[in-house]
Coordinates of C-alpha atoms in Angstrom, one line a residue:
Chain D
X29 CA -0.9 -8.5 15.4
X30 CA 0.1 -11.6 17.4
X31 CA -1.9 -14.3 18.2
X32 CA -0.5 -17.5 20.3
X33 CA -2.9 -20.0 21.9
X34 CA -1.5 -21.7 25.5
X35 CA -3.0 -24.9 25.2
X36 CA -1.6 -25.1 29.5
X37 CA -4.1 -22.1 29.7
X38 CA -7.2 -22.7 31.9
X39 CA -8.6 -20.4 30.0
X40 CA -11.0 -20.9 26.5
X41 CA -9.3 -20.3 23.4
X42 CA -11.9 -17.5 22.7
X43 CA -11.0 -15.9 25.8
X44 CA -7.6 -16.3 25.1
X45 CA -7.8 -14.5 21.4
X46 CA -10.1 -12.0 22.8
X47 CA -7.3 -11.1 26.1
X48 CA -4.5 -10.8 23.7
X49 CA -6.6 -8.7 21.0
X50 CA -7.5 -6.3 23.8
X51 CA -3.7 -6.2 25.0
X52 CA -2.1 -4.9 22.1
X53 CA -5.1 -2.7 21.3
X54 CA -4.2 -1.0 25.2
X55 CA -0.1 -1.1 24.3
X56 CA -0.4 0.2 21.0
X57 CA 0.6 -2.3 18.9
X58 CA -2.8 -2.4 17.5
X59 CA -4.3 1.1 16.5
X60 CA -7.5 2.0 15.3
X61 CA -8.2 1.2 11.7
X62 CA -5.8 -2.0 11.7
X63 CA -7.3 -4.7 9.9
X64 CA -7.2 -8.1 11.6
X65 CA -6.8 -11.4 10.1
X66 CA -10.1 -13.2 8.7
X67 CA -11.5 -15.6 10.6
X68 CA -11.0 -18.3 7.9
X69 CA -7.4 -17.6 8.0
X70 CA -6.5 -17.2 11.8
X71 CA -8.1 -20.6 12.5
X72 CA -6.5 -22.3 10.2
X73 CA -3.2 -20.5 11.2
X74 CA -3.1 -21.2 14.8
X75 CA -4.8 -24.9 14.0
X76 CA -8.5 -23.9 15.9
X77 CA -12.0 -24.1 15.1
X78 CA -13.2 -21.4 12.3
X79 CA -16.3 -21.0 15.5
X80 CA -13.9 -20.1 18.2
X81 CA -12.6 -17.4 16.2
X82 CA -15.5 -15.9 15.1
X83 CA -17.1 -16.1 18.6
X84 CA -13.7 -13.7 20.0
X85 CA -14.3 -11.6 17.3
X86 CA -18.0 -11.6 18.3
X87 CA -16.8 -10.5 21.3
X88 CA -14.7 -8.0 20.6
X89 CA -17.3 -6.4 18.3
X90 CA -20.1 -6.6 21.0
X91 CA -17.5 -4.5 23.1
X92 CA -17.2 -1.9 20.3
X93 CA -13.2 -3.1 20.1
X94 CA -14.4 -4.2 16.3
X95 CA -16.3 -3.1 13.4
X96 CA -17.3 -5.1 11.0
X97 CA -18.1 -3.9 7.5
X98 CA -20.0 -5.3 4.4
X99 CA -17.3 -7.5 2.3
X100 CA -14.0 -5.9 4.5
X101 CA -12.0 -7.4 6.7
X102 CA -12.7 -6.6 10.7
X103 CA -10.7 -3.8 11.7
X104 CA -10.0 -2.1 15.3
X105 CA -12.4 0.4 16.3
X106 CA -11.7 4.3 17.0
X107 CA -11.1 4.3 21.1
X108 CA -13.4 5.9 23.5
X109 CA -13.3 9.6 23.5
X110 CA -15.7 9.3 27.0
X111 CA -15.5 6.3 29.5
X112 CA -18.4 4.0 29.0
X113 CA -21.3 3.5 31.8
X114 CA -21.4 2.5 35.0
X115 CA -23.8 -0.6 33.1
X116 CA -21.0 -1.6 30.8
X117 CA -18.3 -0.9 33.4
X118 CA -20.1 -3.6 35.4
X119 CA -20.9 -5.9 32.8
X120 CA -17.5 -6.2 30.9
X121 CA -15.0 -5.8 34.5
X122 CA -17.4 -5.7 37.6
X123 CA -18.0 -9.7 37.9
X124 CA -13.9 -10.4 37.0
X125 CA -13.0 -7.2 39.6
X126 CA -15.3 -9.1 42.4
X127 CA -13.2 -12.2 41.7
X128 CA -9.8 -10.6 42.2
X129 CA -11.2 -8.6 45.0
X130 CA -12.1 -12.5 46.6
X131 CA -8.9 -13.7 45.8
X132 CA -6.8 -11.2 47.5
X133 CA -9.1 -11.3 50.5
X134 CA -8.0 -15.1 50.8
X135 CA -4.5 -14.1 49.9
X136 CA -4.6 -11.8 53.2
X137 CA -4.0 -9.1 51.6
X138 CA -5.6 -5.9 53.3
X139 CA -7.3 -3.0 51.2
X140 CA -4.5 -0.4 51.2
X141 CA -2.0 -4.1 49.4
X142 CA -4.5 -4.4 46.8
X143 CA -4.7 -1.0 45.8
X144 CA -1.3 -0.7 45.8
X145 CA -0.8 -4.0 43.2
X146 CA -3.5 -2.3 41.2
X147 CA -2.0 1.4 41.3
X148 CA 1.8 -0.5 40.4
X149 CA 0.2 -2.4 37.1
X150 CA -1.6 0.4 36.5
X151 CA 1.8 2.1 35.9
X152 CA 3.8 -0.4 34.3
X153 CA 0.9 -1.2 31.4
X154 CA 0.6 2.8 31.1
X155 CA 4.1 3.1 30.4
X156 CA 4.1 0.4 27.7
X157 CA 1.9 1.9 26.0
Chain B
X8 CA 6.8 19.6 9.1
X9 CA 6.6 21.3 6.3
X10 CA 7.0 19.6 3.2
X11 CA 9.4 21.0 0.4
X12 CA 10.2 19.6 -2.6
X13 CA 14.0 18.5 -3.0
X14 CA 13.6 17.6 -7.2
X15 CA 13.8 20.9 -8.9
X16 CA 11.2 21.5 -11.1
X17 CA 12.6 22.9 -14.0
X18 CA 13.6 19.6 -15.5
X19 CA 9.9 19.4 -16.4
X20 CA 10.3 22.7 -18.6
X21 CA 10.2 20.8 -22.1
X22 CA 7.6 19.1 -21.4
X23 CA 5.7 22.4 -20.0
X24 CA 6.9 24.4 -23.2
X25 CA 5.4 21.5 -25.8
X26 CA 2.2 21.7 -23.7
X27 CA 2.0 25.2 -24.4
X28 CA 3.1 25.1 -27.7
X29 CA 0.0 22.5 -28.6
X30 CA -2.8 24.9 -26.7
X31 CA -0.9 28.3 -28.6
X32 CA -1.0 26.8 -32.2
X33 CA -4.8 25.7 -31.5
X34 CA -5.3 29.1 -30.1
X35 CA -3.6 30.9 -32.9
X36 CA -5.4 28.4 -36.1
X37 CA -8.7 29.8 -34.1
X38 CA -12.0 29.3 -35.4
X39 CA -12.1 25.9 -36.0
X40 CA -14.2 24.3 -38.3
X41 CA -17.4 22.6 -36.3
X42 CA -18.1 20.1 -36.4
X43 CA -14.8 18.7 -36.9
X44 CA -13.3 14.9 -37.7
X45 CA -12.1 13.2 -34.6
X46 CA -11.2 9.8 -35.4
X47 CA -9.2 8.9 -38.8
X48 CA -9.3 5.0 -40.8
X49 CA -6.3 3.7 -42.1
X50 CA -6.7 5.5 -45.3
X51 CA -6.4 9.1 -43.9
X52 CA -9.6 9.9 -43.9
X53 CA -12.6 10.3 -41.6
X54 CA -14.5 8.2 -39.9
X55 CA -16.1 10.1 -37.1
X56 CA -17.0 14.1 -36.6
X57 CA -17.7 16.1 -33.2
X58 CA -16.2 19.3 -31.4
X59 CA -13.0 20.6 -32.6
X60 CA -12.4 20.8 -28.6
X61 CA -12.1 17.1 -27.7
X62 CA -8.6 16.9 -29.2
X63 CA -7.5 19.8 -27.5
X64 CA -9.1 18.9 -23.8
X65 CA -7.9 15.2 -24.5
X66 CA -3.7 16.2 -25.5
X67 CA -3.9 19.2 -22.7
X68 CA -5.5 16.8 -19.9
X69 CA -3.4 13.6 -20.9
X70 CA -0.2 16.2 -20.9
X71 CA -0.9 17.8 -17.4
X72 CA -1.3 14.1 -16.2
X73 CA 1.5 13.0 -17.0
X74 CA 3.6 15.9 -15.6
X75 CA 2.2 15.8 -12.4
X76 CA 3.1 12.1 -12.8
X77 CA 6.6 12.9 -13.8
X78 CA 6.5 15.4 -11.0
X79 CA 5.8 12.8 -8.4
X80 CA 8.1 9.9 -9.5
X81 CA 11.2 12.9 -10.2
X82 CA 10.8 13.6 -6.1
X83 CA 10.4 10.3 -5.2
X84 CA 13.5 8.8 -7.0
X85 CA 15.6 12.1 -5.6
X86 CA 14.8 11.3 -1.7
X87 CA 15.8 7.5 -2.1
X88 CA 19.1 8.9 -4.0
X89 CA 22.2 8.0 -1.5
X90 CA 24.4 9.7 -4.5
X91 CA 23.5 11.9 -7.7
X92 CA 22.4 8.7 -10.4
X93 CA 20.8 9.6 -13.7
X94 CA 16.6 9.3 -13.3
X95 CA 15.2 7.7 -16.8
X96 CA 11.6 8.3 -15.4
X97 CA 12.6 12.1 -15.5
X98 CA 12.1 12.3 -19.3
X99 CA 8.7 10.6 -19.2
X100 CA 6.9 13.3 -19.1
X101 CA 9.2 15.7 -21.8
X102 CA 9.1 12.6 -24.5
X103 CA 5.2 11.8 -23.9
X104 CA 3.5 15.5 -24.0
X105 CA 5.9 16.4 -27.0
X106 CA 4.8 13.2 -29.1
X107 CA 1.1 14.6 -28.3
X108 CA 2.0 18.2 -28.6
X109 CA 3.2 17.1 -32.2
X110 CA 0.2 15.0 -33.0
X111 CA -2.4 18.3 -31.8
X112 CA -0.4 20.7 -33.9
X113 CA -0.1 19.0 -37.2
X114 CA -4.0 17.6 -36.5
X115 CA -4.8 21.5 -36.5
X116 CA -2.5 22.3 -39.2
X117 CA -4.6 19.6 -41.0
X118 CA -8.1 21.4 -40.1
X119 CA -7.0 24.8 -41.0
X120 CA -6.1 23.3 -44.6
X121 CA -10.1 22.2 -44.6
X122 CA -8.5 18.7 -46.6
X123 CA -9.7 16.5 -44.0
X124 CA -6.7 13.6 -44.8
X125 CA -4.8 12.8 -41.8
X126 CA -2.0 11.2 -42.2
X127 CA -0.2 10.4 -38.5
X128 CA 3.4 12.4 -38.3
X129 CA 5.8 9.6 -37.5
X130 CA 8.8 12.4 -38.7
X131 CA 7.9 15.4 -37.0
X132 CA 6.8 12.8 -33.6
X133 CA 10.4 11.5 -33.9
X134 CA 11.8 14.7 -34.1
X135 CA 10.3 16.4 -31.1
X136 CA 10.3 13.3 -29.1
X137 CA 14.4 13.8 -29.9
X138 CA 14.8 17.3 -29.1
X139 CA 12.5 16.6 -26.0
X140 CA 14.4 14.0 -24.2
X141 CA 17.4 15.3 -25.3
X142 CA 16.9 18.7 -23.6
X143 CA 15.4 16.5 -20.7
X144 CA 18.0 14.5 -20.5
X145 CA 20.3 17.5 -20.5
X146 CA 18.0 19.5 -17.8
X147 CA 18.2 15.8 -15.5
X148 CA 22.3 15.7 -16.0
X149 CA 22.7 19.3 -14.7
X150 CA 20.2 18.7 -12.0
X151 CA 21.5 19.1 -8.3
X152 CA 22.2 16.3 -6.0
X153 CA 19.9 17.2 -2.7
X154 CA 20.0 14.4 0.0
X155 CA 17.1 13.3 1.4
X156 CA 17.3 13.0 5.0
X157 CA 15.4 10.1 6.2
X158 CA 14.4 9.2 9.8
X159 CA 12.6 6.4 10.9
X160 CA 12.4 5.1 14.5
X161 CA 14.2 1.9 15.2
X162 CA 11.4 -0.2 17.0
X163 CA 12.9 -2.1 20.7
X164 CA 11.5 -5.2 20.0
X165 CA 13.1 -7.0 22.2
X166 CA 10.0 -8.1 24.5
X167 CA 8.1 -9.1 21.2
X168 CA 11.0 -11.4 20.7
X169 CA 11.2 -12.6 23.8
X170 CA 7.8 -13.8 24.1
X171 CA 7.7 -15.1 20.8
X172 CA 10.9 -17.1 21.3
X173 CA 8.6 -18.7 24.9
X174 CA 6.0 -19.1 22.2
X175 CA 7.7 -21.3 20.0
X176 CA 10.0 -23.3 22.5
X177 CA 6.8 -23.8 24.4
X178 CA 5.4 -25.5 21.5
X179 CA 2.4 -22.9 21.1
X180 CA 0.7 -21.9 17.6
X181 CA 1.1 -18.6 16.7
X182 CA -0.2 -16.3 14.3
X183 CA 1.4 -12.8 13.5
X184 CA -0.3 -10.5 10.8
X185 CA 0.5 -7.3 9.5
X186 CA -1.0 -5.1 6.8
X187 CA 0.4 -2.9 3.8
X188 CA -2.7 -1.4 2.6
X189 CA -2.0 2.3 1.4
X190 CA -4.7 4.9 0.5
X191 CA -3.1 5.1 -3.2
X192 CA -3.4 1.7 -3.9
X193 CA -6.4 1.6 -2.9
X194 CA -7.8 4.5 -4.8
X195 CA -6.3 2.7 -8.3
X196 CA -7.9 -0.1 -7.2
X197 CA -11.8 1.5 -7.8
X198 CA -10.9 4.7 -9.7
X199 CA -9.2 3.2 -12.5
X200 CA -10.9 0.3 -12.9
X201 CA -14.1 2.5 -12.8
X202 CA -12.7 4.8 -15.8
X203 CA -11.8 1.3 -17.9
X204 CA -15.5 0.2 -17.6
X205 CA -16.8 3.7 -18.7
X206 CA -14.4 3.8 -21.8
X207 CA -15.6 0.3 -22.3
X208 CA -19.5 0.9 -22.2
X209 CA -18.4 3.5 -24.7
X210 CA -16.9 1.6 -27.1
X211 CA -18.5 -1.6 -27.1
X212 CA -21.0 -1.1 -30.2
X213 CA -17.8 -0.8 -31.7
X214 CA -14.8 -3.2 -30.5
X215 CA -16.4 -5.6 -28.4
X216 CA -14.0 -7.8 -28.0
X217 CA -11.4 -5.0 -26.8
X218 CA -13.8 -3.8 -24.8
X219 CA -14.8 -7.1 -23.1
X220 CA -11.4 -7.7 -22.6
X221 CA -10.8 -3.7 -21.0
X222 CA -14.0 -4.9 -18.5
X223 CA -11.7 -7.9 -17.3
X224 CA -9.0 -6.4 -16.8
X225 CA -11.2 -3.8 -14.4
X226 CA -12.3 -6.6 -12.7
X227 CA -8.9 -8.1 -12.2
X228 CA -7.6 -4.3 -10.7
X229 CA -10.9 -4.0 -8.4
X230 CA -9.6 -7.6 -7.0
X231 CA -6.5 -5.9 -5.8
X232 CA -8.5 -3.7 -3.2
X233 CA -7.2 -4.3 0.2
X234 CA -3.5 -4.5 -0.4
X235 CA -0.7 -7.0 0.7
X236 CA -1.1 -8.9 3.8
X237 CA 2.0 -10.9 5.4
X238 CA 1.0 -14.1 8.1
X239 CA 3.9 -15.7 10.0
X240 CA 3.1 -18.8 11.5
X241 CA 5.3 -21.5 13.1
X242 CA 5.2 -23.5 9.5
X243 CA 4.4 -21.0 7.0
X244 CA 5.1 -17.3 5.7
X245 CA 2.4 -15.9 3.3
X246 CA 1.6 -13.2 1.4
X247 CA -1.8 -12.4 -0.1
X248 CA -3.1 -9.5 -1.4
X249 CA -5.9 -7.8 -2.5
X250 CA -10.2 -8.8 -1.7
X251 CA -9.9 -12.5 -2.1
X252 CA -6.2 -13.2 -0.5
X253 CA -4.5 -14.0 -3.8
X254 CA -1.3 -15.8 -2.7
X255 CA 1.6 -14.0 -3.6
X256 CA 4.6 -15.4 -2.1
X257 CA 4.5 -18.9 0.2
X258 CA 7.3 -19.9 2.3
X259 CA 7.7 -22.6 4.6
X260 CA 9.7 -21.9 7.7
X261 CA 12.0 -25.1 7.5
X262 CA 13.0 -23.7 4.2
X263 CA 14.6 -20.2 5.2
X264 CA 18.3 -19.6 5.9
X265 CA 18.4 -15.9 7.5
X266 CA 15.9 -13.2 7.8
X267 CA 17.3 -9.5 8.2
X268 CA 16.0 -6.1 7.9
X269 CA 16.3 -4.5 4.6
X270 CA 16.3 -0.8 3.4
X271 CA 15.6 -0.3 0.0
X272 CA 15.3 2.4 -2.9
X273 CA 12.0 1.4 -4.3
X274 CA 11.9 3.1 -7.7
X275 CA 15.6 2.8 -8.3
X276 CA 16.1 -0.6 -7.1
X277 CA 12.7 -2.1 -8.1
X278 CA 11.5 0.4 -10.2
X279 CA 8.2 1.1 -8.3
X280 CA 6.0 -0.1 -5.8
X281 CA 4.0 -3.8 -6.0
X282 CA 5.2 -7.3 -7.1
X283 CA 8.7 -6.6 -8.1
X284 CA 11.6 -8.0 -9.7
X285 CA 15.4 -7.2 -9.7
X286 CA 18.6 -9.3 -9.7
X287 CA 18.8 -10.4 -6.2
X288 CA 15.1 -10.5 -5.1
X289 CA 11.3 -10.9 -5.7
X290 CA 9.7 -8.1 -3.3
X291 CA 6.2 -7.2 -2.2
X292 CA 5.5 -3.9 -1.1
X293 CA 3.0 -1.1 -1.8
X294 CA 4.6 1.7 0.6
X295 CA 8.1 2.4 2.3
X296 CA 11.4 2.0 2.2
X297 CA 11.6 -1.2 4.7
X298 CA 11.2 -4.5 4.8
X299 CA 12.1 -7.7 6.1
X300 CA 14.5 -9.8 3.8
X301 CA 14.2 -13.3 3.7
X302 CA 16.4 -15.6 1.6
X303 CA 16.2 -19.8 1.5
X304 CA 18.0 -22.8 1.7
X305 CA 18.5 -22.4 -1.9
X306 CA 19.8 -19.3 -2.2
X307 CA 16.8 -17.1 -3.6
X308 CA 16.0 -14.4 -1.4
X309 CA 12.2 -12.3 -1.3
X310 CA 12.0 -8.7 0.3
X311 CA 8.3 -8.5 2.1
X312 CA 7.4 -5.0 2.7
X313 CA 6.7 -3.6 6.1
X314 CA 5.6 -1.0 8.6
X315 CA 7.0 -2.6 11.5
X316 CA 10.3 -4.4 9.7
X317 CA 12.4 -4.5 13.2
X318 CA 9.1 -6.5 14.5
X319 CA 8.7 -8.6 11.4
X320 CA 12.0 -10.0 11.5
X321 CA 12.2 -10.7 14.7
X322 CA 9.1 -13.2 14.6
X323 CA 10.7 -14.6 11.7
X324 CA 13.8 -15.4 13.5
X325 CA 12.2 -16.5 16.4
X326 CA 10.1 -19.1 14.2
X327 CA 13.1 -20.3 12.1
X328 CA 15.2 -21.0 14.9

């Protein structure tokens, strides 16, 4: 696993941690069963709060990407056998999807452009992984 | 794929032909006196009485351990063989069940005389554990060369590098972790220690001290659960292992000349699998035959163990740059 903080990012550190956790999780790099640093230890690696760590796992977990067991390490949960709910769906990507939707809007971008970005990254992350 | 064994298994024929020896004499002084004396003081003579079974069940179970041992370190050391060399380990099993074949059959030799003095065999021990290595040794020196043809998938890791190269010229912290933690290890690390604190409950009215001291050491081995983990950061490379990140092995980045991937034999060139020792390196690694080399400014050089060596290294090299 590789963890690298951009302190040029706009973005929290959590978020960051959480984005790059869920990246090589989708490209394969991470596989179910993997056990992930502590939190003790990552903080102090990349030079961050012990709380912003835990609150990405938190994350993570809450999203069933973690489990968390009695006196182990967290490790990378098994992957969806079925797509999660239209709730979920709309709670983890809905609000972030409506954003990107805005933004392309104001790019100019017409509906058939956008769908065309999203088929094209679509492909390329598939292939990484 | 199916597996095949490529380490013939009659070199294990002495030590199968003492184990059968030891059950056939105990079958043949049949009945034995019961109860019978287990244990023996210095003086010969008994100390302690119970089924005339336990010896029996203890030399045959101990001896069908350690050829299934055998068994498994013989194939090991013949698929990391690049040419035919001779395997020490192979007569492990031949001199260890013949030393307890020995000790079963002059013990029942001793009951069926009904003079309960025991009186351990040194002579007759030396002499099978002689003709039993020697025929082992002689079974290991006509045994086949096979090669073991190994394939492993070189990982491209060349867009790991690149971004960790941006990484560390942008100047960001970076943390990259990976994980030997093998079933086996694992399973030694509860089952064993498990069996040391059941032989010491047993015999602590006795030797408490020994046993206090067996109970430690379980503790020590249950310590060891979770295996080795490697962290490369911009300053540092650790190792830790086990449930309360003992460090093994800490380098700082600033001191390390080169980093290169490393194959390795581990039973012939380290002689097994853990914190090792040979000429040339200190290694740490619980499964494999790969690993990331990394040697210092001052010359001494650690091998760290790992599933993804090609990936390893390169974040190494990227950070000591």
């Amino acid at each position: 696993m590789l963890i690298s903080i951009n302190e040029q990012d706009y973005r929290p550190v959590y978020v960051q941690i959480v984005n790059q956790v869920k990246q090589q999780i989708q490209d394969g790099s991470l596989k179910p069963g993997d056990e992930l640093p502590s939190v003790r230890e990552l903080a102090s690696s990349l030079g961050i709060n012990m709380h912003t760590v835990r609150r990405a796992y938190l994350v993570l977990r809450d999203q069933k990407l973690l489990v968390f067991r009695l006196g182990q390490q967290a490790r990378v949960a098994r992957l969806r056998s079925r797509p999660a709910g239209s709730a979920e769906v709309a709670a983890v990507i809905g609000e972030r999807l409506q954003e990107l939707i805005t933004e392309a809007f104001l790019l100019g971008l017409s509906r058939d452009d956008f769908r065309q970005i999203v088929d094209e990254q679509i492909t390329i992350r598939t292939k990484e992984s | 794929m199916k597996f095949k064994f490529i380490h013939p298994f009659w070199t294990h024929v002495p030590a199968v032909l003492a184990l059968l020896a030891g059950v056939a004499f105990t079958v043949m002084a049949l009945p034995l006196p019961d109860p019978a004396p287990l244990h023996f003081g210095l003086d010969g003579r008994p100390d302690k009485f119970g089924s005339p079974w336990m010896s029996t069940v203890w030399m045959a179970g101990i001896a069908v351990l350690y050829i299934i041992l055998s068994v498994i370190l013989d194939e090991n050391w013949a698929r990391q063989e690049k040419v035919k060399t001779f395997n020490w380990i192979a007569l492990l099993d031949d001199v260890t069940v013949a030393a307890l074949a020995t000790v079963q059959i002059t013990y029942v030799n001793m009951l069926a005389s009904s003079l309960y003095i025991y009186q351990f065999p040194w002579l007759e021990t030396l002499i099978a554990v002689v003709l039993a290595g020697g025929a082992a040794a002689l079974l290991e020196w006509m045994r086949p060369y096979r090669r073991w043809e190994t394939s492993f998938q070189v990982e491209d890791v060349s867009q790991v590098k690149a971004e960790v190269e941006r990484m560390v010229k942008a100047g960001q912290p970076l943390a990259y972790w990976e994980v030997q933690s093998p079933v086996y290890s694992n399973v030694l690390a509860v089952v064993v220690p498990v069996l040391m604190v059941v032989i010491a409950a047993t015999a602590w009215s006795e030797v408490p001290w020994l046993s206090a001291l067996v109970a430690l050491v379980a503790i020590a081995l249950t310590l060891s659960y979770g295996g080795f983990r490697t962290l490369v950061t911009r300053e540092n490379i650790i190792v830790r292992m086990g449930m309360l990140g003992i460090r093994l092995l800490g380098l700082r980045t600033a001191d390390i000349a080169a980093a290169g991937v490393h194959t390795f034999a581990p039973l012939k060139d380290f002689g097994g699998y853990g914190i090792r020792f040979n000429r040339d390196m200190r290694g740490y690694f619980l499964r494999g035959d790969r690993g990331v080399k990394v040697t210092t400014r001052k010359g001494k050089s650690y091998l760290i163990g790992s599933d993804h060596a090609e990936r390893l290294e390169a974040v190494i090299n990227a950070v000591i740059a």
